[in-house]
C-alpha positions as YAML, in Angstrom:
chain: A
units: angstrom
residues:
- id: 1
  name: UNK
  ca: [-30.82, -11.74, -56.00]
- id: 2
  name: UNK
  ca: [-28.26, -14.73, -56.64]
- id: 3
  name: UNK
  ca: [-28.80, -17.92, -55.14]
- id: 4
  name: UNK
  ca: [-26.23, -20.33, -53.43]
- id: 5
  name: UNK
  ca: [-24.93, -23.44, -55.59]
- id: 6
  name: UNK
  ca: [-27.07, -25.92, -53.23]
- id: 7
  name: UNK
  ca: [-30.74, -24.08, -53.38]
- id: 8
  name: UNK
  ca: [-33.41, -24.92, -55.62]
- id: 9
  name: UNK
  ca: [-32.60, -22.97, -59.14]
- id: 10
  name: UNK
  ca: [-34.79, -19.84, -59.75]
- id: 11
  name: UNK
  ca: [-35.89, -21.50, -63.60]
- id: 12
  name: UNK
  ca: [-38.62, -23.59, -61.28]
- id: 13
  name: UNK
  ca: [-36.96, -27.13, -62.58]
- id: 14
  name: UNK
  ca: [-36.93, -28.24, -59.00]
- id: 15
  name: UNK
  ca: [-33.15, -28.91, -59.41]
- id: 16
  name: UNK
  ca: [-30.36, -27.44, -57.62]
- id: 17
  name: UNK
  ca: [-29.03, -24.39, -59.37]
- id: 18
  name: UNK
  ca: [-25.49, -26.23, -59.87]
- id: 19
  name: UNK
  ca: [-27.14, -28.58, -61.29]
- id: 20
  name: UNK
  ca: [-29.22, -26.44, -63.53]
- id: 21
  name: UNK
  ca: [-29.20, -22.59, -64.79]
- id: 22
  name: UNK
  ca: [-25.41, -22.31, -63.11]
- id: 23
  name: UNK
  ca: [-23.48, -24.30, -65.70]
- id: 24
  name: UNK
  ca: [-24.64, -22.34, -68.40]
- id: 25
  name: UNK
  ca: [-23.27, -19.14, -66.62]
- id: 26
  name: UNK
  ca: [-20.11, -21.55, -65.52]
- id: 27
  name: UNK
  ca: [-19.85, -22.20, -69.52]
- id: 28
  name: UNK
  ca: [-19.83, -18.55, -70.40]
- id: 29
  name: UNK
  ca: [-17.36, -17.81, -67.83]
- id: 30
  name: UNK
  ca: [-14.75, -20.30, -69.15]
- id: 31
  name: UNK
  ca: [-15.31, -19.03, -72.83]
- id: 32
  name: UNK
  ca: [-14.40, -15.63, -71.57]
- id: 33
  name: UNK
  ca: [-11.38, -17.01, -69.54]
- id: 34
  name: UNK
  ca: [-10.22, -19.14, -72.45]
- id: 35
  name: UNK
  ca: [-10.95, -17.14, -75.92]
- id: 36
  name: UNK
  ca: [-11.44, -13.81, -75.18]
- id: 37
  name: UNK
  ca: [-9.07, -10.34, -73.75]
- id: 38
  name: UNK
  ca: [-9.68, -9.73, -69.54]
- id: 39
  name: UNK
  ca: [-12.31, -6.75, -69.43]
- id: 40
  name: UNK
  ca: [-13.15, -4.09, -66.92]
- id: 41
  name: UNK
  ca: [-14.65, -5.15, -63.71]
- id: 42
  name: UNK
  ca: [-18.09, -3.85, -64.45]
- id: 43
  name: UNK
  ca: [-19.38, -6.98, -66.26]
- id: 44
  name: UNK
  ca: [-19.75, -6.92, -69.77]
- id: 45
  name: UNK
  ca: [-23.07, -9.11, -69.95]
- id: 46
  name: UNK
  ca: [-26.05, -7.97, -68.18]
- id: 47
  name: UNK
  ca: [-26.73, -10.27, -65.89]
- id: 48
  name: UNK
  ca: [-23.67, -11.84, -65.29]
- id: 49
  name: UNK
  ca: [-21.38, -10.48, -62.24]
- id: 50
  name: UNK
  ca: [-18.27, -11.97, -62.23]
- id: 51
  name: UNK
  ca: [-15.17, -9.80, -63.02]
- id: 52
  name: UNK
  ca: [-12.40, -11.05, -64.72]
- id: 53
  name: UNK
  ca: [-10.08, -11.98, -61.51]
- id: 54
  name: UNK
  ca: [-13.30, -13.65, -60.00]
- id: 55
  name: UNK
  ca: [-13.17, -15.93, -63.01]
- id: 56
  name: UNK
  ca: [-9.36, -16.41, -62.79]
- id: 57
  name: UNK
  ca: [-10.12, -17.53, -59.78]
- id: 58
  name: UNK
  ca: [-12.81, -19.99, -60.56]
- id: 59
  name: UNK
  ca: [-11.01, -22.05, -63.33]
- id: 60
  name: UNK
  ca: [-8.68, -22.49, -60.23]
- id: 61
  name: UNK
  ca: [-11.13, -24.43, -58.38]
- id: 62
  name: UNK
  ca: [-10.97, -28.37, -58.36]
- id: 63
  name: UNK
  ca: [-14.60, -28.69, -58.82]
- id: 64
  name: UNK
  ca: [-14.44, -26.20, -62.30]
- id: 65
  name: UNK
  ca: [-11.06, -28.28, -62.86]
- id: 66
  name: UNK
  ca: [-12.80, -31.64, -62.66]
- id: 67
  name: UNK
  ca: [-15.47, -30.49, -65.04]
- id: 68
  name: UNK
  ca: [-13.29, -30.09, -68.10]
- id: 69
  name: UNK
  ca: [-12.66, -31.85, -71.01]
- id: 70
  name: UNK
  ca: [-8.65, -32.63, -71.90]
- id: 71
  name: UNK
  ca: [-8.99, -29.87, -74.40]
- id: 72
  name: UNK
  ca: [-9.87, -27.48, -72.07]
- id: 73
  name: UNK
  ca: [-7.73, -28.49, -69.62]
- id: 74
  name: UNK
  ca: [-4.49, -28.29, -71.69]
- id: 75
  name: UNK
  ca: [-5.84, -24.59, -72.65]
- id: 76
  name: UNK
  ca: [-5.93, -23.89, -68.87]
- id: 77
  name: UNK
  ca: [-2.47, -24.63, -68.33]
- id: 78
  name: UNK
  ca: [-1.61, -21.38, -70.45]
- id: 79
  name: UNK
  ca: [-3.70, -18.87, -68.92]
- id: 80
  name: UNK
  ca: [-2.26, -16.50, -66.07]
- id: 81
  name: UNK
  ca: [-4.18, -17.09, -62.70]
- id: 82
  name: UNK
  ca: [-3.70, -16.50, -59.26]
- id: 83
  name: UNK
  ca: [-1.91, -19.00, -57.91]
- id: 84
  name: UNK
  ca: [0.67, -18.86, -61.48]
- id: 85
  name: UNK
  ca: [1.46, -15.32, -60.95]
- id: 86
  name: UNK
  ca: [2.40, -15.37, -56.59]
- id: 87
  name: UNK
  ca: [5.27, -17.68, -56.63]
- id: 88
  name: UNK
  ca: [6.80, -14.76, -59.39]
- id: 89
  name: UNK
  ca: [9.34, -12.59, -57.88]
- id: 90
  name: UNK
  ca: [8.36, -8.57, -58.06]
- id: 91
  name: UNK
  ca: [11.46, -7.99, -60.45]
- id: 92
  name: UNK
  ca: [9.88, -11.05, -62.20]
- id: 93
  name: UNK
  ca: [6.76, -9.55, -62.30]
- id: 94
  name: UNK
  ca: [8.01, -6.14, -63.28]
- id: 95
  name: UNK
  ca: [10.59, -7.53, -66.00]
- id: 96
  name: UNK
  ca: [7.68, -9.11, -68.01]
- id: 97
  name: UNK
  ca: [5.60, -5.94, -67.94]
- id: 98
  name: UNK
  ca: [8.56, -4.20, -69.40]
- id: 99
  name: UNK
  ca: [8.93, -6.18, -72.22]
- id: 100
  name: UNK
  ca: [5.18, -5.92, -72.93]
- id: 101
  name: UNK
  ca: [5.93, -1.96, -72.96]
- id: 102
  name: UNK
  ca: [4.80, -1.15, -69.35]
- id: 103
  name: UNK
  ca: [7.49, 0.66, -67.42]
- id: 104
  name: UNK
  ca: [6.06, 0.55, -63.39]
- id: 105
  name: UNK
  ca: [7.69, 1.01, -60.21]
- id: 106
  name: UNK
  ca: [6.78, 0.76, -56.70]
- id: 107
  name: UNK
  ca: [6.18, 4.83, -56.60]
- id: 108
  name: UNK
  ca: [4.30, 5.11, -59.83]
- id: 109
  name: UNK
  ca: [2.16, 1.99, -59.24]
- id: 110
  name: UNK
  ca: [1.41, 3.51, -55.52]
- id: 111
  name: UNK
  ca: [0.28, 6.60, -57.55]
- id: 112
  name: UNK
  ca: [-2.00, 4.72, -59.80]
- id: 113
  name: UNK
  ca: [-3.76, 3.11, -57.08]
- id: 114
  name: UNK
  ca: [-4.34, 6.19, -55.05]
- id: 115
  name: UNK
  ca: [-8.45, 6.35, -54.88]
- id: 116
  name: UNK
  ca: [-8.94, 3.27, -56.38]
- id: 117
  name: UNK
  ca: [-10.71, 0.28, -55.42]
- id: 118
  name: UNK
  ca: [-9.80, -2.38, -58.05]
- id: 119
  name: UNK
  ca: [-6.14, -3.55, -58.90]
- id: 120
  name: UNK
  ca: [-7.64, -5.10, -62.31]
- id: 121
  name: UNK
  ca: [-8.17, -1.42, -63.26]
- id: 122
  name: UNK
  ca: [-4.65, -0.56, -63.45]
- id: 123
  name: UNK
  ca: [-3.86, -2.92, -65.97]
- id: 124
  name: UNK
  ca: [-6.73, -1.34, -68.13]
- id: 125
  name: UNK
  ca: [-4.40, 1.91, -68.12]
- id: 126
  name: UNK
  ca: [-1.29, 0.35, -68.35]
- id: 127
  name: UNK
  ca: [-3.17, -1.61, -71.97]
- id: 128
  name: UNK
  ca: [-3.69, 2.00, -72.91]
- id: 129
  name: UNK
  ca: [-3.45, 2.20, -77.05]
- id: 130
  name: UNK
  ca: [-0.80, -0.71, -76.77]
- id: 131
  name: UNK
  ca: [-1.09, -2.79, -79.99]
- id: 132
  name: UNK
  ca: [-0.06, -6.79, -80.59]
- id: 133
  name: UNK
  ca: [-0.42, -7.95, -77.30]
- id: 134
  name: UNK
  ca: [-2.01, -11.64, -77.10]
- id: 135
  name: UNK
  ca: [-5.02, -12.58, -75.07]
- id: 136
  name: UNK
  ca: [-2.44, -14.26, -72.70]
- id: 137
  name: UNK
  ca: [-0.22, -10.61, -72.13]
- id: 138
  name: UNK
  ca: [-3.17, -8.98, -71.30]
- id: 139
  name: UNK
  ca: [-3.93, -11.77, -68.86]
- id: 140
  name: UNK
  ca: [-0.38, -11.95, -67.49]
- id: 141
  name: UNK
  ca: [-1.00, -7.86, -67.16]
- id: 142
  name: UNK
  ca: [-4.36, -7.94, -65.41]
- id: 143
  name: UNK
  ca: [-3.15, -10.46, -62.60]
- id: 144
  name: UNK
  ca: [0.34, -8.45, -62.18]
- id: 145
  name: UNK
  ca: [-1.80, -5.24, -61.36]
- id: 146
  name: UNK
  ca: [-3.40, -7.38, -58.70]
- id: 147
  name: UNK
  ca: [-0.73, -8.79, -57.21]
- id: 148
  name: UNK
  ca: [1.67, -5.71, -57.24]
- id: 149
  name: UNK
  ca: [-1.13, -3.99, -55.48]
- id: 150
  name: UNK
  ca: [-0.59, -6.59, -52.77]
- id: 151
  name: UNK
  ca: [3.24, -6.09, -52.50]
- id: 152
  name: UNK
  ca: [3.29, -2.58, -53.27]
- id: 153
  name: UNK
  ca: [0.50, -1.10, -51.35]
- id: 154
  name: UNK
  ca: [-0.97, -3.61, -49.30]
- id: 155
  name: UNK
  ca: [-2.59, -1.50, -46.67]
- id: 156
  name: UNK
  ca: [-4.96, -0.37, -49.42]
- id: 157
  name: UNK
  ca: [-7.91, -2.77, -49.77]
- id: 158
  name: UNK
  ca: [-8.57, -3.74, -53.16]
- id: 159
  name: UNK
  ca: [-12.06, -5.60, -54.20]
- id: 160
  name: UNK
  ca: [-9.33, -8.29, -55.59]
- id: 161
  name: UNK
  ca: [-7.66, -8.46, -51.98]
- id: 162
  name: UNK
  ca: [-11.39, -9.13, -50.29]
- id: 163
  name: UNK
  ca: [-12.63, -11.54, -52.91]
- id: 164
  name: UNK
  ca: [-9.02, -13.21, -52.10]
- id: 165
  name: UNK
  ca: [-10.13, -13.16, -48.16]
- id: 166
  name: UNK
  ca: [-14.12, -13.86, -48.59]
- id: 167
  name: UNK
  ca: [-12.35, -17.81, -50.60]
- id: 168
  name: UNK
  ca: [-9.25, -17.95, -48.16]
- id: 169
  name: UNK
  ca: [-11.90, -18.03, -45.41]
- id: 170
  name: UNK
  ca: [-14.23, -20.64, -47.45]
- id: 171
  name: UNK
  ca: [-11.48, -23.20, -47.98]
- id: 172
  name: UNK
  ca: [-11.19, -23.13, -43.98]
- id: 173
  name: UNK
  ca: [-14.40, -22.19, -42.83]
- id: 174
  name: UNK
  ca: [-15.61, -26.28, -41.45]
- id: 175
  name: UNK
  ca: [-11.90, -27.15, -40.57]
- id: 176
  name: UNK
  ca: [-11.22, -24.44, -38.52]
- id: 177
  name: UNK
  ca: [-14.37, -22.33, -38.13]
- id: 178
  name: UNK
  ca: [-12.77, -19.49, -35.83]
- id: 179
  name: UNK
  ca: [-9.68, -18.86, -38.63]
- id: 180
  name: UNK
  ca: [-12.47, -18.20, -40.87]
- id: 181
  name: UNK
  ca: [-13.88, -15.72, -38.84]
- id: 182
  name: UNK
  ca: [-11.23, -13.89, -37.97]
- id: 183
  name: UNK
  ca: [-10.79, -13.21, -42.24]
- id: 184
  name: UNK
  ca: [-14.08, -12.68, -42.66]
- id: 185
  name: UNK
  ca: [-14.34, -9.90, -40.14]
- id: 186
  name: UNK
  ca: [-11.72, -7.84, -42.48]
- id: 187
  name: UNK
  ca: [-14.80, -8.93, -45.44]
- id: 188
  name: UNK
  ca: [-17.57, -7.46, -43.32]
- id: 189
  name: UNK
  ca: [-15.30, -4.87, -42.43]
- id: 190
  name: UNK
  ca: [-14.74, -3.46, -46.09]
- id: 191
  name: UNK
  ca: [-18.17, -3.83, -46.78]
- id: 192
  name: UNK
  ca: [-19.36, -1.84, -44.19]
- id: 193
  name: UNK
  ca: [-16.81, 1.09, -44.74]
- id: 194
  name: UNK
  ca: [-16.64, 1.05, -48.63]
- id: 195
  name: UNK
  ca: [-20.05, -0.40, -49.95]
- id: 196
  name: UNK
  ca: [-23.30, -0.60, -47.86]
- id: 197
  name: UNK
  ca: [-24.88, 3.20, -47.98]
- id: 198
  name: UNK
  ca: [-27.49, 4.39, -45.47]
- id: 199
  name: UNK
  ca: [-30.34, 4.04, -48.35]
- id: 200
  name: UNK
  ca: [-29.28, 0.08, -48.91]
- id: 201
  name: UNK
  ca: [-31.67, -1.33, -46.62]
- id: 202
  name: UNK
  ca: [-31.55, -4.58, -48.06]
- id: 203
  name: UNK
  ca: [-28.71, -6.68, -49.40]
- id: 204
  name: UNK
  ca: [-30.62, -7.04, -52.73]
- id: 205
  name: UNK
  ca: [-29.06, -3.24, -53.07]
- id: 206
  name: UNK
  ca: [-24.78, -4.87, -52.18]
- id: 207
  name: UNK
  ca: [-25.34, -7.53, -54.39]
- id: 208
  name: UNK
  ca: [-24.76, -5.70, -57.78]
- id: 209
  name: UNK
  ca: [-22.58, -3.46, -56.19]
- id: 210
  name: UNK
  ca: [-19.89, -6.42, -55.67]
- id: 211
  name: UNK
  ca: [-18.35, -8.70, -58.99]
- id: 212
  name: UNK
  ca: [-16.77, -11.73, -56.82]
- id: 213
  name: UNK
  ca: [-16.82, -15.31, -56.87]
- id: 214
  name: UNK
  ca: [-19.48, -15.08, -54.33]
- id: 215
  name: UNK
  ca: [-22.22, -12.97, -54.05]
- id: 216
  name: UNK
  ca: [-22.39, -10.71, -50.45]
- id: 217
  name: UNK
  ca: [-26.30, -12.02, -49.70]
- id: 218
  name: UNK
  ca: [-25.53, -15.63, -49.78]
- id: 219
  name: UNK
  ca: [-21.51, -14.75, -48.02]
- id: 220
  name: UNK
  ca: [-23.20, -12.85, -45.38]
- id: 221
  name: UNK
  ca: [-25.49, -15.83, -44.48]
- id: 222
  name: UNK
  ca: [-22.55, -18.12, -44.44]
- id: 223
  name: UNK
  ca: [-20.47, -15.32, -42.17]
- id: 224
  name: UNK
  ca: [-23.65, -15.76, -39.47]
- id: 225
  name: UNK
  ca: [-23.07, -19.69, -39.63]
- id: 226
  name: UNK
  ca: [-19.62, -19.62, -39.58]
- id: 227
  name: UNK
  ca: [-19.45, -17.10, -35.87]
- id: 228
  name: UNK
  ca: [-22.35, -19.43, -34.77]
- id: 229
  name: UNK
  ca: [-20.28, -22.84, -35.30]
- id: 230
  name: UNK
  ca: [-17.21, -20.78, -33.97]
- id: 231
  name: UNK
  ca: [-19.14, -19.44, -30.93]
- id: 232
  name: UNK
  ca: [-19.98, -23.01, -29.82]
- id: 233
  name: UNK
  ca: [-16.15, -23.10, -29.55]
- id: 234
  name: UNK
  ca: [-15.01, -20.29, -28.26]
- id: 235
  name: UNK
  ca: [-17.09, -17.48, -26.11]
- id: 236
  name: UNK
  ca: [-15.26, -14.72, -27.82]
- id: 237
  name: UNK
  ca: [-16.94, -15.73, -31.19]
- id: 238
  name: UNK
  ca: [-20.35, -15.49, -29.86]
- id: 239
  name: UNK
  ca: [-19.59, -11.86, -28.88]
- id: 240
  name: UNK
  ca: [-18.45, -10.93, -32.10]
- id: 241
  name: UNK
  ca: [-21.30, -12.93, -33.60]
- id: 242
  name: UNK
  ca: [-24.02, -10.75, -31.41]
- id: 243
  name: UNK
  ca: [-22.23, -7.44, -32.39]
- id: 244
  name: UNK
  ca: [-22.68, -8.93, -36.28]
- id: 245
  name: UNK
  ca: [-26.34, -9.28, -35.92]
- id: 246
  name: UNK
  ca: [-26.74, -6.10, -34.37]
- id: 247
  name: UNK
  ca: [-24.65, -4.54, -37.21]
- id: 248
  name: UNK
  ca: [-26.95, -6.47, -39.78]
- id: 249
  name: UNK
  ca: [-30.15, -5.47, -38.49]
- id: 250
  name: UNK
  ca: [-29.22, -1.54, -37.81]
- id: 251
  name: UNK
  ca: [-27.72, -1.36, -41.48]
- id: 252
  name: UNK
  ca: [-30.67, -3.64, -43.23]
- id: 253
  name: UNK
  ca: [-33.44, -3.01, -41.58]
- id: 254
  name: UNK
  ca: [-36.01, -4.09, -44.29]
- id: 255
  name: UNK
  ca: [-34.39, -7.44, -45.22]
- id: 256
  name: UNK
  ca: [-37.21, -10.15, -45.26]
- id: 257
  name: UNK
  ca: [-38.66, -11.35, -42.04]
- id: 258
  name: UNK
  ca: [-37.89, -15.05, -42.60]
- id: 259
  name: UNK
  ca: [-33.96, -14.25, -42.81]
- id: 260
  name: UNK
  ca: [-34.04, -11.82, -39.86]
- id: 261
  name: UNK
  ca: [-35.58, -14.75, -37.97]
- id: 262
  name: UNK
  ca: [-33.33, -17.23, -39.11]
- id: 263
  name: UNK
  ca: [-31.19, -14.27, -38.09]
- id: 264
  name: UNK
  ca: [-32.32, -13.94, -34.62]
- id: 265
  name: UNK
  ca: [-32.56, -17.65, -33.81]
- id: 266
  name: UNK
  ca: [-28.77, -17.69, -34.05]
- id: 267
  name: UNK
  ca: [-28.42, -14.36, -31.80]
- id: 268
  name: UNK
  ca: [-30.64, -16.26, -29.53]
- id: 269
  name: UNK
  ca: [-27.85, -19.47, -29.30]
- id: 270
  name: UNK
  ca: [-24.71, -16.48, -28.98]
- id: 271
  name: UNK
  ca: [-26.33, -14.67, -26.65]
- id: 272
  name: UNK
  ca: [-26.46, -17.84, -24.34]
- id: 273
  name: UNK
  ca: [-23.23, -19.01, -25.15]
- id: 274
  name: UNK
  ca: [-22.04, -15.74, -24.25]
- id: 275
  name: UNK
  ca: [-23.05, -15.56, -20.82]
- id: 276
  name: UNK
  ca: [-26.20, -13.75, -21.16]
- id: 277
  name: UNK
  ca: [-28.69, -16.48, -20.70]
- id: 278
  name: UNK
  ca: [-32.02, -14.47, -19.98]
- id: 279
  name: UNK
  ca: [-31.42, -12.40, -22.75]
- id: 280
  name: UNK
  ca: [-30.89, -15.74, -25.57]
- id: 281
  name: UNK
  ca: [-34.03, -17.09, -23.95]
- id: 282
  name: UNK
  ca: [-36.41, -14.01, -24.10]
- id: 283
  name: UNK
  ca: [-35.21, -13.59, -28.36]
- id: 284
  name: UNK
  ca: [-36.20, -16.97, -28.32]
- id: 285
  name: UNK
  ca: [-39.84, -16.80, -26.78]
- id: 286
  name: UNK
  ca: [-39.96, -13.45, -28.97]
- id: 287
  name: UNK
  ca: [-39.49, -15.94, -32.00]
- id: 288
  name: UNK
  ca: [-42.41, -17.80, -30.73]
- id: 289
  name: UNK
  ca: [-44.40, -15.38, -29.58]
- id: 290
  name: UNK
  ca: [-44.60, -13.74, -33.06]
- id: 291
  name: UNK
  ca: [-44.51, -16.78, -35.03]
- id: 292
  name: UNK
  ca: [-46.08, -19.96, -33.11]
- id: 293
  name: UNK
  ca: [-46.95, -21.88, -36.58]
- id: 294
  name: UNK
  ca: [-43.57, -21.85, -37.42]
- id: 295
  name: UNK
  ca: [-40.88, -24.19, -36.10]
- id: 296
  name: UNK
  ca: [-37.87, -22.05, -35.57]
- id: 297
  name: UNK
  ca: [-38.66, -20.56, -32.17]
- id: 298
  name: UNK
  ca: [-39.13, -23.38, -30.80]
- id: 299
  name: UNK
  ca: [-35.42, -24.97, -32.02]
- id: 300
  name: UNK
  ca: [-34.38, -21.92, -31.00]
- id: 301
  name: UNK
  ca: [-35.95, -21.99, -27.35]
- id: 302
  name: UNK
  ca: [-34.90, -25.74, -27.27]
- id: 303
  name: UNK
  ca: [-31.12, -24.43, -28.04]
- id: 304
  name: UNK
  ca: [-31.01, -22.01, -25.38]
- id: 305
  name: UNK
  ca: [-32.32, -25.14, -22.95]
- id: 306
  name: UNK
  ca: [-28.83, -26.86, -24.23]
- id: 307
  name: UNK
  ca: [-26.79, -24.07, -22.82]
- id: 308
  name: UNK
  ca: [-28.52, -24.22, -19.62]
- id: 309
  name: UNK
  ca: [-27.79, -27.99, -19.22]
- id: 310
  name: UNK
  ca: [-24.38, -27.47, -20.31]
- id: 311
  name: UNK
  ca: [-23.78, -25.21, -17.55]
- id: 312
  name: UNK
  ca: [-25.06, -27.66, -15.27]
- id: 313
  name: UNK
  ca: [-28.86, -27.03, -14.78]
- id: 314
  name: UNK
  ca: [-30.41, -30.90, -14.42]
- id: 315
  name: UNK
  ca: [-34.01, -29.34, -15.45]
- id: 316
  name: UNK
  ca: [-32.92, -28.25, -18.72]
- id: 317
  name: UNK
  ca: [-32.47, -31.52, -20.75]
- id: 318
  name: UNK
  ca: [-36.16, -32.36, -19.88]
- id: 319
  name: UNK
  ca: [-37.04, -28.58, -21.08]
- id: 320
  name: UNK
  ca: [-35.32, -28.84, -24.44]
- id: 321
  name: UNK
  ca: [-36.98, -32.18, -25.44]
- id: 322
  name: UNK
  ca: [-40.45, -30.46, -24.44]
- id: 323
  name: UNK
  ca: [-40.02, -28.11, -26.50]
- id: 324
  name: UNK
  ca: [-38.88, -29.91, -29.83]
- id: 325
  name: UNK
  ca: [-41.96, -31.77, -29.51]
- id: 326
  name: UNK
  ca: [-43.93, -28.88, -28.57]
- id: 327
  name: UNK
  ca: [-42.58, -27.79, -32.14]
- id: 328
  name: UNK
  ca: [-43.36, -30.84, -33.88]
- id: 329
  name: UNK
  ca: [-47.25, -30.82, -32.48]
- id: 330
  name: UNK
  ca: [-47.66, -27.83, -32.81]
- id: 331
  name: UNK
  ca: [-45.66, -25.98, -36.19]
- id: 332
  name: UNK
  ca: [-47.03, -26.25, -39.59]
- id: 333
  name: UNK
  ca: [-43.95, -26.95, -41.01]
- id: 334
  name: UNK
  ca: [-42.28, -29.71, -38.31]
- id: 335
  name: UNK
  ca: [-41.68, -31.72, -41.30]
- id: 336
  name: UNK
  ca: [-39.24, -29.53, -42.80]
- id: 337
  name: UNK
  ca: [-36.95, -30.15, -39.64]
- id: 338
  name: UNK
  ca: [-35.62, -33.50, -38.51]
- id: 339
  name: UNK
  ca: [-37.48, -33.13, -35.56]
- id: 340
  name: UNK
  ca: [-38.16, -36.83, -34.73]
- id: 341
  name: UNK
  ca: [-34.80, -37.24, -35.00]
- id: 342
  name: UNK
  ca: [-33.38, -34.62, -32.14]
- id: 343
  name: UNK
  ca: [-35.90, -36.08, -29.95]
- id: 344
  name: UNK
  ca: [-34.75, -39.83, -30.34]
- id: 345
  name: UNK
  ca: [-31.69, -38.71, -29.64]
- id: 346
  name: UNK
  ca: [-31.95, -36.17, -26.52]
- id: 347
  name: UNK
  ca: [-34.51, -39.17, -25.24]
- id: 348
  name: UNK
  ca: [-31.44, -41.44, -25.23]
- id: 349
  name: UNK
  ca: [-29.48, -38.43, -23.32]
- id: 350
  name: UNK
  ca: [-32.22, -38.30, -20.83]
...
């Protein structure tokens, strides 16, 4: 399974995978993005899951940008991404396929894309046995299929359109948590309808399944965060975030037990925030009950206390400070959590 840019890299170095295995893979990406033809969406290198609008999109981010070289950077500024081809009027757009030899219409194009799933696909039949065209036509060409599909026939979901949503949603997601939501429901949406399969009862089984910037194990975990940070804002969000987890666990039922309790520790918080307080607080003790080395319950339990005290129960503040340093006596792995901390500071509350 991949692993997120900030976790410890899979080599065993000790260093973050950014840090480490992941600019080697950046590297290849940009050599493919600079040197050589767009290729199909199934990747071309075992092992490596980008597809070739995932990488357009990459070399579009100001942390790739910041990493270049001058060289690389003036080589940039001729390649077709994204954000080059949308400010292009659709006669634009359609123009310069025509005098690259591909004749398209709004009808025709709507044709192609019947029963597909990926806009970069098109362009691979519009290349047909065309001869002479540069590396940058058949860029220009791959990111006009993609963004016709959005103009043309926009109520078809392409995997282009939901990698497009799954970043849109990243840019926002600490600014304006509930925004990013509301996108990433249309992510989880697709995914539920047109990928996950009853026999996928992990996420292990999306993961190669899907060729975006991010991979849908690590997404999904940062969907959860996002409706949890959201939910402390707005009610509505922890509903949607407790219909999420119930989604999760019904349609991956064998994921591993420390994610479905990070899992339920943050059904415990919605379900409190939502209202239902009894029901948050007996997930909690569940946690506890099943686990009592390990210090997650009891954050959890000591969460749910916070939601009682914010709705005006003058017990509760003592409740959640017992039981952070219940947790910190008592779990085998306190010292992975700032416990000391949290209880410094709900002692100065008290």
């Amino acid at each position: 399974m991949d692993v997120g840019r900030n976790n410890p890299c899979p080599c065993g170095s000790g260093k973050k995978y950014k840090k480490c295995c992941l600019k080697e893979k950046l590297a290849d990406a940009e050599a493919r993005f600079l040197s050589a033809p767009p290729v199909s969406v199934k990747a071309e290198h075992p092992g490596f899951d980008m597809s070739p609008y995932a990488i357009s999109q990459l070399m579009e981010k100001d942390d790739t940008l910041a990493s270049q070289d001058k060289k690389t950077l003036e080589a940039l500024k001729h390649k077709w991404t994204p954000k080059k081809i949308r400010p292009l009027a659709t006669d634009d757009i359609v123009a310069r396929l025509q005098k690259l030899g591909i004749v398209t219409s709004k009808n025709t194009y709507c044709r192609l894309a019947s029963g597909r799933t990926s806009a970069w696909s098109i362009s691979e039949v519009w290349i047909g046995d065309l001869r002479g065209l540069q590396t940058n036509d058949l860029d220009f060409i791959g990111q006009a299929a993609c963004e016709l599909w959005r103009r043309y026939c926009p109520e078809l979901v392409s995997i282009e359109m939901v990698d497009d949503w799954m970043q849109d949603a990243y840019d926002i997601q600490y600014q304006d948590a509930p925004r990013a939501c509301d996108i990433w429901q249309k992510v989880w949406d697709y995914f539920k309808t047109n990928v996950i399969k009853p026999d996928m009862h992990q996420t292990d089984a999306v993961d190669p399944l899907y060729y975006g910037l991010q991979c849908f194990s690590n997404w999904v975990q940062d969907y959860e965060t996002a409706l949890l940070n959201a939910a402390r804002r707005d009610s509505a969000y922890a509903e949607k975030g407790i219909a999420f987890a119930s989604e999760f666990m019904s349609l991956f039922p064998k994921q591993d037990d420390d994610w479905m309790r990070s899992l339920r520790h943050s059904l415990s918080e919605m379900l409190c925030l939502s209202g239902r307080q009894d029901e948050g607080e007996k997930v909690a003790l569940s946690l506890i009950e099943e686990c009592p080395e390990l210090c997650g319950g009891y954050i959890a339990m000591s969460n749910t206390m916070r939601t009682r005290a914010e709705s005006g129960d003058p017990a509760a503040r003592q409740l959640q400070l017992e039981w952070l340093e219940k947790a910190k006596a008592t779990a085998r792995d306190a010292e992975d959590f700032d416990l000391s901390e949290r209880i410094k500071s709900l002692k100065k509350v008290n």
